[in-house]
Structure formats: structure tokens, C-alpha cells
């Protein structure tokens, strides 16, 4: 080892340059006996086939990871998705998480915010502050990030249809803190296509939605170069019931659609491609999941290189966030969920994730309590600091089974992508229902296996116990909705209505034309126009999608 | 026009919650068990669900919610059915629903509530019983 010319070449180039920029966390990574753990184990003889299928971490086709040293350089970002009720309550939870050692924020918005309704809209009734924080205007966003320096944290926002508006609010809050846009780090989900097939928070039809997305790509390239402009998400596709291979296929097919839309809008591939990020599910079949992450990385690198002719290495790298699988959590014997989450999180780390959210044990019952969230975070810390898997790159690479599963998932996903291509692309495949049917069929089959007892879920269809004690649950105070509506009403009274109306009128004109929507949205946000008002303007111009 | 031997039911998703894996599974499983099933799709108002139930002439309405809005939305559907002159249609519910909310929902007219992990056969039996009772009372 080390004598091989290909290995030497990698050491001299990618590895040397990486070590130069990011020194490893320790001088020596050792096992319990004090013996050194190799940075990267490789086969005795490195042949063409190895280079084509696996290669080296940080080098095409990136099967073994996107960075040469992976977690020896820096651990993954431990990013716990959180947010509930009001901006001030959520602000306290974020500050608590930061104190506990979480290294990135991840904002959950309530459904009215995600679907572009203000808290006092008829459709918002009963949903305000339930699954995330309610944001009606810049005033709420200021409260949400109170005393959190936006140049120090990276913030991920799970927001899709109104992503441009929330991003604009984030930029505006940063301005008030004296932080320039180019200092901002984070991610907006901004992935509308999976909403039509899996997650359901769409507002506008696909085509104007794609325009909003490419406008964001363009504006961010010029203004917030360190912000990930999209998180192309397989997570929800898997939650809706897809298989592992379908998750990869539909996610990358959506990725292809966004890249094509951006190219059609005149953007330069190598300028925006490195700001694309991905988001996958870590489910319970540990080995298949590890293979899935590796297959996704390789397939995306090939797509970017062969289909789109990307030149820069950073354009070829699939970087991803992972969340453990919510759908595998059980309402029975909830402590078992801690074990499920640990195995799932391990698969994500063995698969080379860049950031990770671990679900809490009580999430099949309600939003998690603070104590459960802490255990979920500790699970990641145990994997990071005790398990030893972070000491070496791609620990399972070269396993006969893992390599075969990686090949199979890649091949299966590639077939599905070709089917979508020949059906005229993702938008047509959504309109035709092809993708939805595929997911539904897989979901039905999975659930029937459980019903028939062919698939054992511990504590549900086997090994049941009579549970007497009920765990404490987090409940959102029902007054949250009234308080939020009251604050919104006060805001409507104190802002400068003339300014609000002017900015909304300009936004409407902009939407009817073809210039970039971001400056007009930013302007409207600064006048304290509400999310619902801005979305209403866009609804009038773009129309609404009805599933 | 409809085959009177077949039970006809509606599965509805009130509110803004987009998680319909469970709703779709139940709809399909009921179909496989011989029911005629109308699924509303996601993001429907209680009024839209009630109107669909009346128009489709169903015997039972099943509701699903995973966003925590069940205490507000399920009773709203019961009220909307009554307002549409269809207060006799029994309503069943399912989703991520804490045990302590079940009693409250029953009081407000939800006949049965199913939480995660409920065996499918129990759910199908509940729909069948509700359909048969509804038919008996005609």
C-alpha cells in the first residue's frame, strides 16, 4: 500500500491539498490497544475496475466519499431539526441546542408558513405553531434569531414553495445584525418537485415554481455564495413509502430537472452546481442504506460529468444531509426507537453523510420533548467519539456485499431515471402520476408485509408488551394560535401601509415579467409585508396547484 | 346506480397536513377488502370533505391527520356533515393522536380513533361495522 502509482497520485494531490487546508482532528487515530487505524484501506492491487467503481475519497467517482479525509478532518454537522409554536419559544430551543453542542440550526416551520398562509387565514386554523414555528413577517424572524449571531451559525431551513421569502427574511435579519449576505451559511430546502409527489406543501404549479428556484440560484450565486440554494430531498420520498433505489432515482431525477432548468435560465453550470445539496433518509436496513449513499454519490458524479459535462470537481460531488427514518418509529415501547435511530444514524455515517439529524424516541406520538432530543443528539456523539467508525474513511468499502449492493442500487436507480427521461422528464412523470404510483405501490407492499407478519417490527407485530405507563409528551399550547394572530394584527396596524402596498405592487409587476424575483421579495419583506400577502400576490400571478 | 352490496366510504385529509401514506394505505386496503373508496386527496377543508361525502353518497367517513390538528379539525368535519344534512354519517379517525385526546374526540362525535400500529383487520372491521349500522338505520 502506498506504493501503487494511483494511490501515490491521490496522496500527492487530493490528500495533500486537503491536509494542508484542513488538518486532521488528531495526530494519530488509534484503536483501544493504541494501534494506529489506517486513514483509508485499499485493495492490495489497484486495478482499472477499482478505480472506475470505487476510486479514492475526494476524487471521481466519489463512491468512497467527497473529502479525502472525511471525518478525520471534520466530523459531520450534528444538526437537529427543531421548531415549534412561536418564534420566541423556538429561539429558546435553538439556544439550548447550541449550548448542548449542536453545530448547526435546522428550522422547522409550521404548515401555514410552508403553504404561504398567514396565521389568521381560514386555512391556518388549528395548524398554527403545530409542526414548527409560525412565521408571518420579518418581525417573527427577528425574534427567532434573537441573540444568535448569523455569521457564526449555519442554518438549514425546511422551506420549499415560499423559500425565496424566508431566505429574504433571513438576509434582512442578518442585515440588522450587521452581517453581510456573503457571510451567511446554511441551506434552504427549496425542492418543490418532491412536494408534488411526497410532501404536499406546494403552492404554485411546477413551471412558475421552477422559475422561483432558478431565480434563487442566480441571486444566491451573486449575493450569498456560501449558502446552499437547494436541498434535493429523497427523505420525504422514502417516508412516503419508496424503496431505497426509488429514493435515489427520484431524487437524482429531480436534481437533473433543476440543473436543466438553471441551464435553460442561462446560468453557468460550474457556477451553481457546487451549491446543490441533497437530503436522504437513513432507514433500518443498515447495509442497504450504506450502499445507497455510496451509489447515490457515484451516480450523481456520473450524471454531472457525462450528461451535463461539468468540469469542476466540486460540481460532481453529491454532498448530503441525512435524517433517520421517521416512518420506522413505533408508538409502542418507545425506548426501542433509540436503538433504531442509532443503527440508522450509523448507516448514514458509514455512508459518508455531511450532516445528520437523529429522530427522538417519542416522535411517533408527538413532537419530541427536550429530554428525548438530548438523547438523540447524544446518539450521534457516541457514534462520533466512541464507536471508532469516524477514524477511517468509508469503513465498509471493499466488502463484497456492500460493493454488490452499491452496484445494484445504482443500476436500478439508473433504469428508473431512464424511464422518467423517456416519459418526457420529471414534470411529465408527475403529471402522469408515474412517480406517485411507484411510491404508493412500494408503500402498500411494505405495509402488507407487516400486516401479514412477514416483516417483523419489534413491539408492534411481535414481542408486544402490555404498556402501563405513558411517556410525558410535549404539547403545543392552544393559546399559541391566538397569541400569534394577535401579534400579527398589531403588526398590521403599526407598519407603513403605503410602503407595503408599493412593494407588493412592484412584486406583482415583477412576477408578470421575467426579471429576478428576489430583489422585489427582499424589498417587500423589509416593509414588513407578510408571508401571506407576498404569496397572495404570487398566487394571483402564477395560479395555484391542486393535487 | 351503485352496487348496493358494496360499502361505500370516503377517506379524507382535513387541514394542511401532506402526510398521506397512511390514508392511501387504508384506502387501498379497504378497496382490496371489497369497499368502494373515495379518497379526497390532501389539504381539504372540513366543508369540502363533508360536501364530497354527501355528493358521493358514502356510508362512512374516515379522517387522517398527522400534524397535531386533529382536536380542531375532526370535530369540524362532524359539524360540517351535520350542516350539510348528513349528520348520520359516522366518522372514524386515525393518525398521530395522543391517547388522552381520544376521549375528547369521541365526545365530539368521532366514533373510533386508530393510532399507529393498529392492526389493519381491526380498522377494516370498524369500517364494515359502521357501514352496516349506517345501512341498517336507513
CSV table of C-alpha atoms in Angstrom, one decimal, chain A residues 175-517:
chain,number,residue,atom,x,y,z
A,175,UNK,CA,-28.5,43.0,7.8
A,176,UNK,CA,-30.0,44.2,11.1
A,177,UNK,CA,-27.3,42.3,13.0
A,178,UNK,CA,-24.7,43.9,10.7
A,179,UNK,CA,-23.9,40.7,9.0
A,180,UNK,CA,-23.4,40.9,5.2
A,181,UNK,CA,-25.1,38.4,3.0
A,182,UNK,CA,-21.9,36.8,1.8
A,183,UNK,CA,-21.1,35.8,5.4
A,184,UNK,CA,-24.3,33.7,5.6
A,185,UNK,CA,-24.0,29.9,5.8
A,186,UNK,CA,-26.9,27.5,5.5
A,187,UNK,CA,-29.3,25.7,3.3
A,188,UNK,CA,-32.9,26.2,2.1
A,189,UNK,CA,-34.7,23.1,1.1
A,190,UNK,CA,-36.3,24.8,-1.9
A,191,UNK,CA,-37.1,21.5,-3.6
A,192,UNK,CA,-40.6,21.8,-5.0
A,193,UNK,CA,-40.7,18.7,-7.2
A,194,UNK,CA,-40.8,16.3,-4.3
A,195,UNK,CA,-43.7,18.2,-2.8
A,196,UNK,CA,-45.9,17.2,-5.6
A,197,UNK,CA,-45.1,13.5,-5.2
A,198,UNK,CA,-44.5,13.1,-1.5
A,199,UNK,CA,-44.6,16.0,1.0
A,200,UNK,CA,-47.6,18.1,-0.1
A,201,UNK,CA,-46.6,21.7,0.7
A,202,UNK,CA,-46.9,23.0,-2.9
A,203,UNK,CA,-48.5,26.4,-3.7
A,204,UNK,CA,-47.9,27.2,-7.3
A,205,UNK,CA,-47.8,24.9,-10.4
A,206,UNK,CA,-44.5,23.3,-11.4
A,207,UNK,CA,-43.4,25.8,-14.0
A,208,UNK,CA,-43.5,29.1,-12.0
A,209,UNK,CA,-42.1,27.2,-9.1
A,210,UNK,CA,-39.1,26.3,-11.2
A,211,UNK,CA,-38.7,29.9,-12.1
A,212,UNK,CA,-38.6,30.9,-8.4
A,213,UNK,CA,-36.0,28.2,-7.8
A,214,UNK,CA,-33.7,29.3,-10.6
A,215,UNK,CA,-34.1,33.0,-9.6
A,216,UNK,CA,-32.9,31.9,-6.1
A,217,UNK,CA,-29.9,30.0,-7.7
A,218,UNK,CA,-28.9,33.1,-9.6
A,219,UNK,CA,-29.4,35.6,-6.8
A,220,UNK,CA,-27.5,33.5,-4.3
A,221,UNK,CA,-24.6,32.9,-6.7
A,222,UNK,CA,-24.1,36.7,-6.7
A,223,UNK,CA,-25.1,37.5,-3.1
A,224,UNK,CA,-24.8,34.6,-0.7
A,225,UNK,CA,-22.1,32.4,-2.2
A,226,UNK,CA,-21.8,30.2,0.9
A,227,UNK,CA,-25.5,29.4,1.0
A,228,UNK,CA,-26.7,26.0,-0.3
A,229,UNK,CA,-29.6,27.1,-2.6
A,230,UNK,CA,-31.4,23.8,-2.6
A,231,UNK,CA,-31.5,20.5,-0.7
A,232,UNK,CA,-32.8,18.0,-3.2
A,233,UNK,CA,-34.7,15.6,-1.0
A,234,UNK,CA,-35.2,11.9,-1.2
A,235,UNK,CA,-36.1,11.9,2.5
A,236,UNK,CA,-39.8,12.5,2.0
A,237,UNK,CA,-40.0,10.2,-1.0
A,238,UNK,CA,-38.7,7.4,1.3
A,239,UNK,CA,-41.1,8.5,4.1
A,240,UNK,CA,-43.9,8.3,1.6
A,241,UNK,CA,-43.0,4.7,1.1
A,242,UNK,CA,-40.5,4.3,-1.7
A,243,UNK,CA,-37.7,1.7,-1.8
A,244,UNK,CA,-34.0,2.7,-1.3
A,245,UNK,CA,-33.4,2.5,-5.1
A,246,UNK,CA,-36.5,4.6,-5.9
A,247,UNK,CA,-35.4,7.2,-3.3
A,248,UNK,CA,-32.1,7.6,-5.2
A,249,UNK,CA,-33.7,7.5,-8.6
A,250,UNK,CA,-36.5,10.1,-8.0
A,251,UNK,CA,-34.1,12.4,-6.1
A,252,UNK,CA,-31.5,12.4,-8.7
A,253,UNK,CA,-34.1,12.8,-11.4
A,254,UNK,CA,-35.4,15.9,-9.6
A,255,UNK,CA,-31.8,17.1,-9.4
A,256,UNK,CA,-31.4,16.7,-13.2
A,257,UNK,CA,-34.6,18.8,-13.7
A,258,UNK,CA,-33.2,21.6,-11.5
A,259,UNK,CA,-29.9,21.6,-13.3
A,260,UNK,CA,-31.6,21.7,-16.7
A,261,UNK,CA,-33.9,24.5,-15.6
A,262,UNK,CA,-31.0,26.5,-14.4
A,263,UNK,CA,-29.1,25.9,-17.6
A,264,UNK,CA,-32.2,26.9,-19.6
A,265,UNK,CA,-32.4,30.1,-17.5
A,266,UNK,CA,-28.8,30.9,-18.7
A,267,UNK,CA,-26.8,30.0,-15.6
A,268,UNK,CA,-23.3,28.6,-15.8
A,269,UNK,CA,-23.2,25.0,-14.7
A,270,UNK,CA,-19.9,25.2,-12.8
A,271,UNK,CA,-21.1,28.4,-11.1
A,272,UNK,CA,-24.1,27.0,-9.4
A,273,UNK,CA,-23.6,23.2,-9.2
A,274,UNK,CA,-21.5,23.3,-6.1
A,275,UNK,CA,-24.3,24.9,-4.2
A,276,UNK,CA,-26.6,22.0,-4.9
A,277,UNK,CA,-27.0,19.7,-1.8
A,278,UNK,CA,-29.0,16.6,-1.2
A,279,UNK,CA,-31.0,15.1,1.7
A,280,UNK,CA,-31.6,11.4,2.2
A,281,UNK,CA,-33.3,9.1,4.6
A,282,UNK,CA,-31.5,6.6,6.8
A,283,UNK,CA,-33.8,3.7,7.2
A,284,UNK,CA,-33.4,0.4,9.1
A,285,UNK,CA,-31.7,-2.0,6.6
A,286,UNK,CA,-28.2,-0.9,7.6
A,287,UNK,CA,-26.2,-2.5,4.9
A,288,UNK,CA,-28.6,-1.5,2.1
A,289,UNK,CA,-28.6,2.1,3.4
A,290,UNK,CA,-24.8,2.3,3.4
A,291,UNK,CA,-24.7,1.0,-0.2
A,292,UNK,CA,-27.5,3.5,-1.1
A,293,UNK,CA,-25.4,6.5,0.0
A,294,UNK,CA,-22.4,5.3,-1.9
A,295,UNK,CA,-24.5,4.5,-5.1
A,296,UNK,CA,-26.1,8.0,-5.0
A,297,UNK,CA,-22.7,9.7,-4.8
A,298,UNK,CA,-21.3,7.7,-7.8
A,299,UNK,CA,-24.4,8.0,-9.9
A,300,UNK,CA,-24.7,11.8,-9.4
A,301,UNK,CA,-21.0,12.2,-10.3
A,302,UNK,CA,-21.5,10.3,-13.5
A,303,UNK,CA,-24.7,12.3,-14.4
A,304,UNK,CA,-22.9,15.6,-13.8
A,305,UNK,CA,-19.9,14.6,-15.8
A,306,UNK,CA,-21.4,12.6,-18.6
A,307,UNK,CA,-24.8,14.2,-19.1
A,308,UNK,CA,-24.0,17.8,-18.2
A,309,UNK,CA,-20.3,17.9,-18.9
A,310,UNK,CA,-19.4,19.6,-15.6
A,311,UNK,CA,-15.8,20.5,-15.4
A,312,UNK,CA,-15.0,21.5,-11.8
A,313,UNK,CA,-14.7,18.6,-9.2
A,314,UNK,CA,-17.0,20.5,-6.8
A,315,UNK,CA,-19.8,20.3,-9.4
A,316,UNK,CA,-19.6,16.5,-9.4
A,317,UNK,CA,-19.8,15.9,-5.6
A,318,UNK,CA,-23.0,14.8,-4.1
A,319,UNK,CA,-23.0,16.3,-0.6
A,320,UNK,CA,-25.9,15.3,1.6
A,321,UNK,CA,-27.7,15.7,4.9
A,322,UNK,CA,-29.4,12.7,6.4
A,323,UNK,CA,-32.3,12.2,8.8
A,324,UNK,CA,-33.2,8.9,10.3
A,325,UNK,CA,-36.4,7.4,9.1
A,326,UNK,CA,-39.5,8.8,10.9
A,327,UNK,CA,-41.7,6.1,9.4
A,328,UNK,CA,-39.8,3.3,11.3
A,329,UNK,CA,-40.5,4.8,14.7
A,330,UNK,CA,-43.1,3.0,16.7
A,331,UNK,CA,-45.7,4.3,19.2
A,332,UNK,CA,-45.2,1.0,21.1
A,333,UNK,CA,-42.2,0.5,23.6
A,334,UNK,CA,-40.8,3.9,22.5
A,335,UNK,CA,-37.4,3.3,24.0
A,336,UNK,CA,-36.8,0.8,21.2
A,337,UNK,CA,-36.7,3.7,18.9
A,338,UNK,CA,-33.5,4.9,20.4
A,339,UNK,CA,-31.9,1.7,19.1
A,340,UNK,CA,-33.5,2.0,15.7
A,341,UNK,CA,-32.2,5.6,15.4
A,342,UNK,CA,-28.7,4.6,16.5
A,343,UNK,CA,-28.5,1.9,13.8
A,344,UNK,CA,-29.9,4.3,11.2
A,345,UNK,CA,-27.5,7.0,12.2
A,346,UNK,CA,-24.6,4.6,12.0
A,347,UNK,CA,-25.6,3.7,8.4
A,348,UNK,CA,-25.5,7.4,7.5
A,349,UNK,CA,-22.0,7.8,9.0
A,350,UNK,CA,-20.7,4.7,7.3
A,351,UNK,CA,-22.3,6.0,4.1
A,352,UNK,CA,-20.4,9.3,4.4
A,353,UNK,CA,-23.0,11.9,5.3
A,354,UNK,CA,-22.1,15.6,5.7
A,355,UNK,CA,-24.7,16.3,8.3
A,356,UNK,CA,-27.2,14.3,10.3
A,357,UNK,CA,-30.4,14.7,12.2
A,358,UNK,CA,-31.3,11.9,14.6
A,359,UNK,CA,-35.0,11.4,15.4
A,360,UNK,CA,-36.2,11.3,19.0
A,361,UNK,CA,-37.8,8.3,20.6
A,362,UNK,CA,-41.2,9.8,21.1
A,363,UNK,CA,-41.9,11.2,17.6
A,364,UNK,CA,-44.4,8.5,16.7
A,365,UNK,CA,-46.5,10.1,19.5
A,366,UNK,CA,-45.9,13.9,19.3
A,367,UNK,CA,-43.2,16.4,18.9
A,368,UNK,CA,-40.2,15.4,20.9
A,369,UNK,CA,-39.6,16.5,24.5
A,370,UNK,CA,-36.3,18.2,25.3
A,371,UNK,CA,-35.0,15.1,27.1
A,372,UNK,CA,-35.7,12.9,24.1
A,373,UNK,CA,-34.0,15.4,21.8
A,374,UNK,CA,-30.9,15.3,24.0
A,375,UNK,CA,-30.7,11.5,23.8
A,376,UNK,CA,-31.0,11.7,20.0
A,377,UNK,CA,-28.1,14.2,19.9
A,378,UNK,CA,-26.1,12.0,22.3
A,379,UNK,CA,-26.6,9.1,20.0
A,380,UNK,CA,-24.6,11.0,17.3
A,381,UNK,CA,-22.0,11.9,19.8
A,382,UNK,CA,-21.5,8.3,20.8
A,383,UNK,CA,-21.1,7.3,17.2
A,384,UNK,CA,-18.7,10.1,16.6
A,385,UNK,CA,-16.5,9.8,19.6
A,386,UNK,CA,-16.8,6.2,20.9
A,387,UNK,CA,-17.6,3.8,18.0
A,388,UNK,CA,-14.4,4.3,16.1
A,389,UNK,CA,-16.1,4.5,12.7
A,390,UNK,CA,-15.1,8.1,12.3
A,391,UNK,CA,-11.4,7.2,12.4
A,392,UNK,CA,-11.2,5.8,8.9
A,393,UNK,CA,-12.7,6.7,5.5
A,394,UNK,CA,-15.5,4.6,4.0
A,395,UNK,CA,-15.0,1.7,6.5
A,396,UNK,CA,-17.2,-0.7,4.6
A,397,UNK,CA,-15.8,0.0,1.1
A,398,UNK,CA,-14.5,-3.2,-0.4
A,399,UNK,CA,-16.9,-5.5,1.4
A,400,UNK,CA,-18.2,-7.9,-1.3
A,401,UNK,CA,-21.7,-7.4,-0.2
A,402,UNK,CA,-21.6,-3.6,0.1
A,403,UNK,CA,-20.0,-3.3,-3.3
A,404,UNK,CA,-22.5,-5.5,-4.9
A,405,UNK,CA,-25.4,-3.7,-3.3
A,406,UNK,CA,-23.9,-0.4,-4.4
A,407,UNK,CA,-23.8,-1.6,-8.0
A,408,UNK,CA,-27.4,-2.9,-7.8
A,409,UNK,CA,-28.9,0.2,-6.4
A,410,UNK,CA,-27.0,2.4,-8.9
A,411,UNK,CA,-28.2,0.2,-11.8
A,412,UNK,CA,-31.8,0.0,-10.6
A,413,UNK,CA,-31.9,3.8,-10.0
A,414,UNK,CA,-30.4,4.4,-13.4
A,415,UNK,CA,-33.1,2.3,-15.1
A,416,UNK,CA,-35.8,4.4,-13.4
A,417,UNK,CA,-34.1,7.6,-14.4
A,418,UNK,CA,-34.1,6.4,-18.0
A,419,UNK,CA,-37.8,5.6,-17.7
A,420,UNK,CA,-38.5,9.1,-16.5
A,421,UNK,CA,-36.4,10.5,-19.3
A,422,UNK,CA,-38.4,8.6,-21.9
A,423,UNK,CA,-41.6,9.7,-20.3
A,424,UNK,CA,-40.6,13.3,-21.0
A,425,UNK,CA,-38.9,14.2,-17.7
A,426,UNK,CA,-40.0,14.6,-14.1
A,427,UNK,CA,-42.7,17.2,-14.6
A,428,UNK,CA,-44.5,14.9,-17.1
A,429,UNK,CA,-43.9,11.9,-14.9
A,430,UNK,CA,-45.6,13.8,-12.0
A,431,UNK,CA,-48.5,15.0,-14.2
A,432,UNK,CA,-49.0,11.4,-15.4
A,433,UNK,CA,-48.8,10.0,-11.9
A,434,UNK,CA,-46.0,7.6,-12.7
A,435,UNK,CA,-43.8,8.6,-9.7
A,436,UNK,CA,-46.7,8.7,-7.3
A,437,UNK,CA,-47.8,5.2,-8.4
A,438,UNK,CA,-44.4,3.7,-8.0
A,439,UNK,CA,-44.1,5.1,-4.4
A,440,UNK,CA,-47.6,4.1,-3.5
A,441,UNK,CA,-47.1,0.5,-4.7
A,442,UNK,CA,-43.9,0.2,-2.6
A,443,UNK,CA,-45.6,1.6,0.4
A,444,UNK,CA,-48.5,-0.7,0.1
A,445,UNK,CA,-46.3,-3.8,-0.3
A,446,UNK,CA,-44.2,-2.8,2.7
A,447,UNK,CA,-47.2,-2.3,5.0
A,448,UNK,CA,-48.8,-5.6,3.8
A,449,UNK,CA,-45.6,-7.4,4.7
A,450,UNK,CA,-46.1,-6.1,8.2
A,451,UNK,CA,-49.8,-6.9,8.3
A,452,UNK,CA,-49.0,-10.5,7.2
A,453,UNK,CA,-46.3,-10.8,9.8
A,454,UNK,CA,-43.6,-11.4,7.1
A,455,UNK,CA,-41.8,-8.3,8.3
A,456,UNK,CA,-41.3,-8.1,12.0
A,457,UNK,CA,-41.5,-4.8,13.7
A,458,UNK,CA,-40.4,-5.3,17.3
A,459,UNK,CA,-43.1,-4.3,19.8
A,460,UNK,CA,-45.7,-3.9,17.1
A,461,UNK,CA,-46.4,-7.3,15.4
A,462,UNK,CA,-44.1,-9.3,17.6
A,463,UNK,CA,-42.7,-9.1,21.1
A,464,UNK,CA,-45.5,-6.9,22.3
A,465,UNK,CA,-45.8,-6.0,26.0
A,466,UNK,CA,-48.7,-4.5,27.9
A,467,UNK,CA,-47.6,-1.0,28.5
A,468,UNK,CA,-49.0,0.6,31.6
A,469,UNK,CA,-47.0,3.9,31.9
A,470,UNK,CA,-47.4,6.6,29.4
A,471,UNK,CA,-44.4,8.8,28.5
A,472,UNK,CA,-44.6,12.5,29.0
A,473,UNK,CA,-45.5,14.3,25.8
A,474,UNK,CA,-44.8,17.7,24.5
A,475,UNK,CA,-48.0,19.6,23.7
A,476,UNK,CA,-48.2,22.8,21.9
A,477,UNK,CA,-50.2,25.3,24.0
A,478,UNK,CA,-53.5,26.0,22.3
A,479,UNK,CA,-53.1,29.7,23.1
A,480,UNK,CA,-50.2,29.8,20.7
A,481,UNK,CA,-52.5,30.4,17.7
A,482,UNK,CA,-54.4,33.2,19.4
A,483,UNK,CA,-51.2,34.9,20.5
A,484,UNK,CA,-49.7,34.7,17.1
A,485,UNK,CA,-52.8,36.1,15.5
A,486,UNK,CA,-52.8,38.9,18.0
A,487,UNK,CA,-49.2,39.8,17.3
A,488,UNK,CA,-49.9,39.7,13.5
A,489,UNK,CA,-52.8,42.1,14.0
A,490,UNK,CA,-50.6,44.5,15.9
A,491,UNK,CA,-48.0,44.4,13.2
A,492,UNK,CA,-50.6,45.1,10.5
A,493,UNK,CA,-51.6,48.2,12.5
A,494,UNK,CA,-48.1,49.6,13.2
A,495,UNK,CA,-46.4,49.2,9.8
A,496,UNK,CA,-46.3,51.8,7.0
A,497,UNK,CA,-49.2,50.5,4.8
A,498,UNK,CA,-48.2,52.7,1.8
A,499,UNK,CA,-44.8,51.2,1.7
A,500,UNK,CA,-46.2,47.7,2.0
A,501,UNK,CA,-48.7,48.3,-0.9
A,502,UNK,CA,-46.0,49.9,-3.1
A,503,UNK,CA,-43.7,46.9,-2.6
A,504,UNK,CA,-46.4,44.4,-3.3
A,505,UNK,CA,-47.4,46.2,-6.4
A,506,UNK,CA,-43.8,46.1,-7.7
A,507,UNK,CA,-43.6,42.5,-6.8
A,508,UNK,CA,-46.7,41.8,-8.8
A,509,UNK,CA,-45.3,43.6,-11.8
A,510,UNK,CA,-42.0,41.7,-11.5
A,511,UNK,CA,-43.8,38.4,-11.3
A,512,UNK,CA,-45.7,39.2,-14.5
A,513,UNK,CA,-42.4,39.9,-16.2
A,514,UNK,CA,-39.3,37.8,-16.3
A,515,UNK,CA,-36.7,39.6,-14.2
A,516,UNK,CA,-35.4,38.0,-11.0
A,517,UNK,CA,-37.9,37.9,-8.2
